[in-house]
PDB file of C-alpha atoms in Angstrom:
ATOM      1  CA  UNK A 480       8.873  -1.821  10.457  1.00 93.00           C
ATOM      2  CA  UNK A 481       5.868   1.321  11.327  1.00 92.00           C
ATOM      3  CA  UNK A 482       3.810  -1.831  12.962  1.00 94.00           C
ATOM      4  CA  UNK A 483       6.573  -3.041  14.289  1.00 93.00           C
ATOM      5  CA  UNK A 484       7.417   0.266  16.387  1.00 93.00           C
ATOM      6  CA  UNK A 485       3.733   1.150  17.397  1.00 93.00           C
ATOM      7  CA  UNK A 486       3.507  -2.728  17.961  1.00 96.00           C
ATOM      8  CA  UNK A 487       0.636  -2.468  16.546  1.00 96.00           C
ATOM      9  CA  UNK A 488      -0.777  -4.751  13.074  1.00 97.00           C
ATOM     10  CA  UNK A 489       0.579  -4.438   9.529  1.00 96.00           C
ATOM     11  CA  UNK A 490      -1.630  -6.440   6.680  1.00 96.00           C
ATOM     12  CA  UNK A 491       0.219  -6.491   3.768  1.00 92.00           C
ATOM     13  CA  UNK A 492      -2.642  -6.565   1.082  1.00 90.00           C
ATOM     14  CA  UNK A 493      -0.692  -8.899  -1.546  1.00 83.00           C
ATOM     15  CA  UNK A 494      -1.375 -11.212   0.352  1.00 84.00           C
ATOM     16  CA  UNK A 495      -5.219 -11.729  -0.141  1.00 84.00           C
ATOM     17  CA  UNK A 496      -4.837 -11.926  -3.854  1.00 79.00           C
ATOM     18  CA  UNK A 497      -2.391 -14.303  -3.424  1.00 81.00           C
ATOM     19  CA  UNK A 498      -4.836 -16.889  -2.270  1.00 79.00           C
ATOM     20  CA  UNK A 499      -6.415 -16.727  -5.928  1.00 79.00           C
ATOM     21  CA  UNK A 500      -4.943 -19.403  -7.798  1.00 79.00           C
ATOM     22  CA  UNK A 501      -6.612 -18.298 -10.737  1.00 80.00           C
ATOM     23  CA  UNK A 502      -3.542 -16.042 -12.232  1.00 79.00           C
ATOM     24  CA  UNK A 503      -5.703 -14.343 -14.660  1.00 80.00           C
ATOM     25  CA  UNK A 504      -8.727 -14.222 -12.204  1.00 80.00           C
ATOM     26  CA  UNK A 505      -5.721 -12.168 -10.221  1.00 74.00           C
ATOM     27  CA  UNK A 506      -5.194 -10.200 -11.886  1.00 74.00           C
ATOM     28  CA  UNK A 507      -8.712  -9.067 -13.188  1.00 76.00           C
ATOM     29  CA  UNK A 508     -10.952  -5.942 -11.821  1.00 72.00           C
ATOM     30  CA  UNK A 509      -7.777  -4.007 -11.663  1.00 73.00           C
ATOM     31  CA  UNK A 510      -6.058  -7.012  -9.424  1.00 73.00           C
ATOM     32  CA  UNK A 511      -9.135  -7.310  -7.437  1.00 83.00           C
ATOM     33  CA  UNK A 512      -9.421  -3.881  -6.213  1.00 87.00           C
ATOM     34  CA  UNK A 513     -12.413  -3.925  -4.475  1.00 91.00           C
ATOM     35  CA  UNK A 514     -11.899  -7.530  -2.680  1.00 90.00           C
ATOM     36  CA  UNK A 515      -9.280  -6.382  -1.451  1.00 92.00           C
ATOM     37  CA  UNK A 516     -10.158  -3.458  -0.135  1.00 94.00           C
ATOM     38  CA  UNK A 517     -13.351  -5.215   1.300  1.00 94.00           C
ATOM     39  CA  UNK A 518     -10.667  -7.018   3.149  1.00 93.00           C
ATOM     40  CA  UNK A 519      -8.594  -5.183   3.811  1.00 95.00           C
ATOM     41  CA  UNK A 520     -11.472  -2.313   5.691  1.00 96.00           C
ATOM     42  CA  UNK A 521     -12.965  -5.488   7.571  1.00 96.00           C
ATOM     43  CA  UNK A 522      -9.909  -6.768   9.565  1.00 97.00           C
ATOM     44  CA  UNK A 523      -8.673  -3.253   9.956  1.00 97.00           C
ATOM     45  CA  UNK A 524     -11.811  -1.914  12.052  1.00 97.00           C
ATOM     46  CA  UNK A 525     -11.627  -5.693  13.735  1.00 97.00           C
ATOM     47  CA  UNK A 526      -7.549  -4.766  14.761  1.00 97.00           C
ATOM     48  CA  UNK A 527      -8.989  -0.948  15.318  1.00 97.00           C
ATOM     49  CA  UNK A 528     -11.253  -2.154  17.700  1.00 96.00           C
ATOM     50  CA  UNK A 529      -9.117  -4.624  18.916  1.00 97.00           C
ATOM     51  CA  UNK A 530      -6.717  -1.409  20.241  1.00 96.00           C
ATOM     52  CA  UNK A 531      -4.189  -1.242  17.509  1.00 97.00           C
ATOM     53  CA  UNK A 532      -2.625   1.042  15.014  1.00 96.00           C
ATOM     54  CA  UNK A 533      -2.844  -0.368  11.930  1.00 97.00           C
ATOM     55  CA  UNK A 534      -0.597  -0.615   8.580  1.00 97.00           C
ATOM     56  CA  UNK A 535      -1.952  -1.189   5.738  1.00 97.00           C
ATOM     57  CA  UNK A 536       0.683  -1.875   2.981  1.00 92.00           C
ATOM     58  CA  UNK A 537      -0.997  -1.757  -0.868  1.00 89.00           C
ATOM     59  CA  UNK A 538      -0.944  -0.186  -3.865  1.00 84.00           C
ATOM     60  CA  UNK A 539      -4.094   1.526  -3.677  1.00 89.00           C
ATOM     61  CA  UNK A 540      -6.114   3.964  -6.862  1.00 90.00           C
ATOM     62  CA  UNK A 541      -6.897   7.168  -5.729  1.00 93.00           C
ATOM     63  CA  UNK A 542     -11.443   6.047  -4.529  1.00 92.00           C
ATOM     64  CA  UNK A 543      -9.713   3.859  -2.991  1.00 93.00           C
ATOM     65  CA  UNK A 544      -7.898   5.207  -0.653  1.00 94.00           C
ATOM     66  CA  UNK A 545     -10.863   8.136   0.374  1.00 95.00           C
ATOM     67  CA  UNK A 546     -13.234   5.055   0.849  1.00 94.00           C
ATOM     68  CA  UNK A 547     -10.725   3.815   3.072  1.00 95.00           C
ATOM     69  CA  UNK A 548      -9.853   7.051   4.826  1.00 96.00           C
ATOM     70  CA  UNK A 549     -14.223   7.348   5.049  1.00 95.00           C
ATOM     71  CA  UNK A 550     -14.559   4.127   6.515  1.00 96.00           C
ATOM     72  CA  UNK A 551     -10.729   4.270   9.340  1.00 97.00           C
ATOM     73  CA  UNK A 552     -11.588   8.940  10.097  1.00 96.00           C
ATOM     74  CA  UNK A 553     -14.170   8.205  11.994  1.00 96.00           C
ATOM     75  CA  UNK A 554     -12.067   5.183  14.900  1.00 96.00           C
ATOM     76  CA  UNK A 555      -8.843   6.198  14.354  1.00 96.00           C
ATOM     77  CA  UNK A 556      -7.062   8.778  13.020  1.00 96.00           C
ATOM     78  CA  UNK A 557      -5.775   8.064   9.173  1.00 97.00           C
ATOM     79  CA  UNK A 558      -2.628   9.102   6.680  1.00 97.00           C
ATOM     80  CA  UNK A 559      -2.634   8.065   3.498  1.00 96.00           C
ATOM     81  CA  UNK A 560       0.958   8.028   1.560  1.00 96.00           C
ATOM     82  CA  UNK A 561       1.936   7.671  -2.377  1.00 94.00           C
ATOM     83  CA  UNK A 562       5.197   6.440  -1.173  1.00 93.00           C
ATOM     84  CA  UNK A 563       7.769   6.518  -5.261  1.00 92.00           C
ATOM     85  CA  UNK A 564      11.118   6.131  -5.931  1.00 92.00           C
ATOM     86  CA  UNK A 565      13.463   6.497  -8.878  1.00 91.00           C
ATOM     87  CA  UNK A 566      12.677   3.618 -11.116  1.00 89.00           C
ATOM     88  CA  UNK A 567      16.817   1.791 -10.741  1.00 92.00           C
ATOM     89  CA  UNK A 568      15.324   2.232  -7.016  1.00 92.00           C
ATOM     90  CA  UNK A 569      12.131   0.471  -7.262  1.00 89.00           C
ATOM     91  CA  UNK A 570      13.542  -2.158  -9.827  1.00 88.00           C
ATOM     92  CA  UNK A 571      16.531  -2.737  -7.179  1.00 90.00           C
ATOM     93  CA  UNK A 572      14.011  -3.583  -4.432  1.00 90.00           C
ATOM     94  CA  UNK A 573      12.440  -5.638  -6.990  1.00 89.00           C
ATOM     95  CA  UNK A 574      14.930  -8.070  -7.174  1.00 91.00           C
ATOM     96  CA  UNK A 575      14.944  -8.013  -2.488  1.00 89.00           C
ATOM     97  CA  UNK A 576      11.886  -9.345  -3.432  1.00 87.00           C
ATOM     98  CA  UNK A 577      10.894 -12.880  -2.711  1.00 83.00           C
ATOM     99  CA  UNK A 578       8.382 -15.393  -4.645  1.00 81.00           C
ATOM    100  CA  UNK A 579       5.076 -13.853  -5.366  1.00 73.00           C
ATOM    101  CA  UNK A 580       6.324 -10.598  -4.577  1.00 77.00           C
ATOM    102  CA  UNK A 581       8.170  -9.837  -7.267  1.00 82.00           C
ATOM    103  CA  UNK A 582       6.913  -7.388  -9.473  1.00 84.00           C
ATOM    104  CA  UNK A 583       9.369  -7.546 -12.123  1.00 87.00           C
ATOM    105  CA  UNK A 584       8.226  -6.177 -15.606  1.00 84.00           C
ATOM    106  CA  UNK A 585       4.739  -5.035 -14.068  1.00 85.00           C
ATOM    107  CA  UNK A 586       6.816  -2.215 -11.883  1.00 87.00           C
ATOM    108  CA  UNK A 587       6.888  -0.013 -14.671  1.00 89.00           C
ATOM    109  CA  UNK A 588       3.622  -0.494 -16.263  1.00 88.00           C
ATOM    110  CA  UNK A 589       2.461   0.087 -12.562  1.00 86.00           C
ATOM    111  CA  UNK A 590       4.576   3.319 -12.281  1.00 89.00           C
ATOM    112  CA  UNK A 591       3.337   4.438 -14.995  1.00 90.00           C
ATOM    113  CA  UNK A 592      -0.741   3.998 -14.180  1.00 88.00           C
ATOM    114  CA  UNK A 593      -0.098   5.815 -10.417  1.00 88.00           C
ATOM    115  CA  UNK A 594       1.879   8.742 -11.868  1.00 88.00           C
ATOM    116  CA  UNK A 595      -1.357   8.995 -14.758  1.00 91.00           C
ATOM    117  CA  UNK A 596      -3.703   9.608 -11.514  1.00 92.00           C
ATOM    118  CA  UNK A 597      -5.309  12.192 -10.161  1.00 93.00           C
ATOM    119  CA  UNK A 598      -4.227  12.233  -7.035  1.00 93.00           C
ATOM    120  CA  UNK A 599      -6.584  13.996  -3.869  1.00 94.00           C
ATOM    121  CA  UNK A 600      -5.281  16.524  -1.190  1.00 94.00           C
ATOM    122  CA  UNK A 601      -5.544  13.385   0.852  1.00 94.00           C
ATOM    123  CA  UNK A 602      -2.941  11.442   0.161  1.00 96.00           C
ATOM    124  CA  UNK A 603       0.679  12.615   1.554  1.00 96.00           C
ATOM    125  CA  UNK A 604       3.544  11.941  -1.370  1.00 94.00           C
ATOM    126  CA  UNK A 605       7.490  11.843  -0.587  1.00 94.00           C
ATOM    127  CA  UNK A 606       9.999  10.172  -2.187  1.00 96.00           C
ATOM    128  CA  UNK A 607      11.425   7.879  -0.482  1.00 96.00           C
ATOM    129  CA  UNK A 608      13.885   6.604  -3.527  1.00 96.00           C
ATOM    130  CA  UNK A 609      17.106   8.085  -1.183  1.00 96.00           C
ATOM    131  CA  UNK A 610      15.898   7.091   2.096  1.00 96.00           C
ATOM    132  CA  UNK A 611      16.517   3.882   3.974  1.00 95.00           C
ATOM    133  CA  UNK A 612      13.284   2.411   5.507  1.00 93.00           C
ATOM    134  CA  UNK A 613      13.810   3.292   8.773  1.00 96.00           C
ATOM    135  CA  UNK A 614      14.413   6.695   7.563  1.00 97.00           C
ATOM    136  CA  UNK A 615      11.146   6.502   5.286  1.00 96.00           C
ATOM    137  CA  UNK A 616       9.713   5.764   8.277  1.00 96.00           C
ATOM    138  CA  UNK A 617      10.618   8.797  10.613  1.00 96.00           C
ATOM    139  CA  UNK A 618       9.545  11.151   8.069  1.00 97.00           C
ATOM    140  CA  UNK A 619       6.166   8.836   7.967  1.00 96.00           C
ATOM    141  CA  UNK A 620       5.293   9.281  11.978  1.00 95.00           C
ATOM    142  CA  UNK A 621       6.305  12.911  10.804  1.00 96.00           C
ATOM    143  CA  UNK A 622       3.575  12.954  10.450  1.00 95.00           C
ATOM    144  CA  UNK A 623       1.490  11.698  13.409  1.00 92.00           C
ATOM    145  CA  UNK A 624       1.202  14.475  16.796  1.00 87.00           C
TER     146      UNK A 624
END
């Protein structure tokens, strides 16, 4: 929604992962995070060079977020967000997803992993449990001048 409002580009990184048809390989190497980061960075830089604002939708580990900030900051105002919500709400939202985007049992595993990371100060955290998509986008936009 943020990218739509900006008339920019939205990169949904799960799509890159689902191109891999071998399930074990898709899940290898921390769900192919390094490969996804490589694809995402190249595509983002191409879009930024076209003058587009870019929203990247993915679950990243802290080191990958710092890598992206280092890559994109020289050419664009870069913000990273960690949107959390309560487990019940997270499961409700997961049921709204379709196809390979449904996380199912992986949802709780991932939530625990994310909560245990030491997050860098550059990552903006907020709880979106009781927020609509519109309210979430408005909050994100508030961090941009």
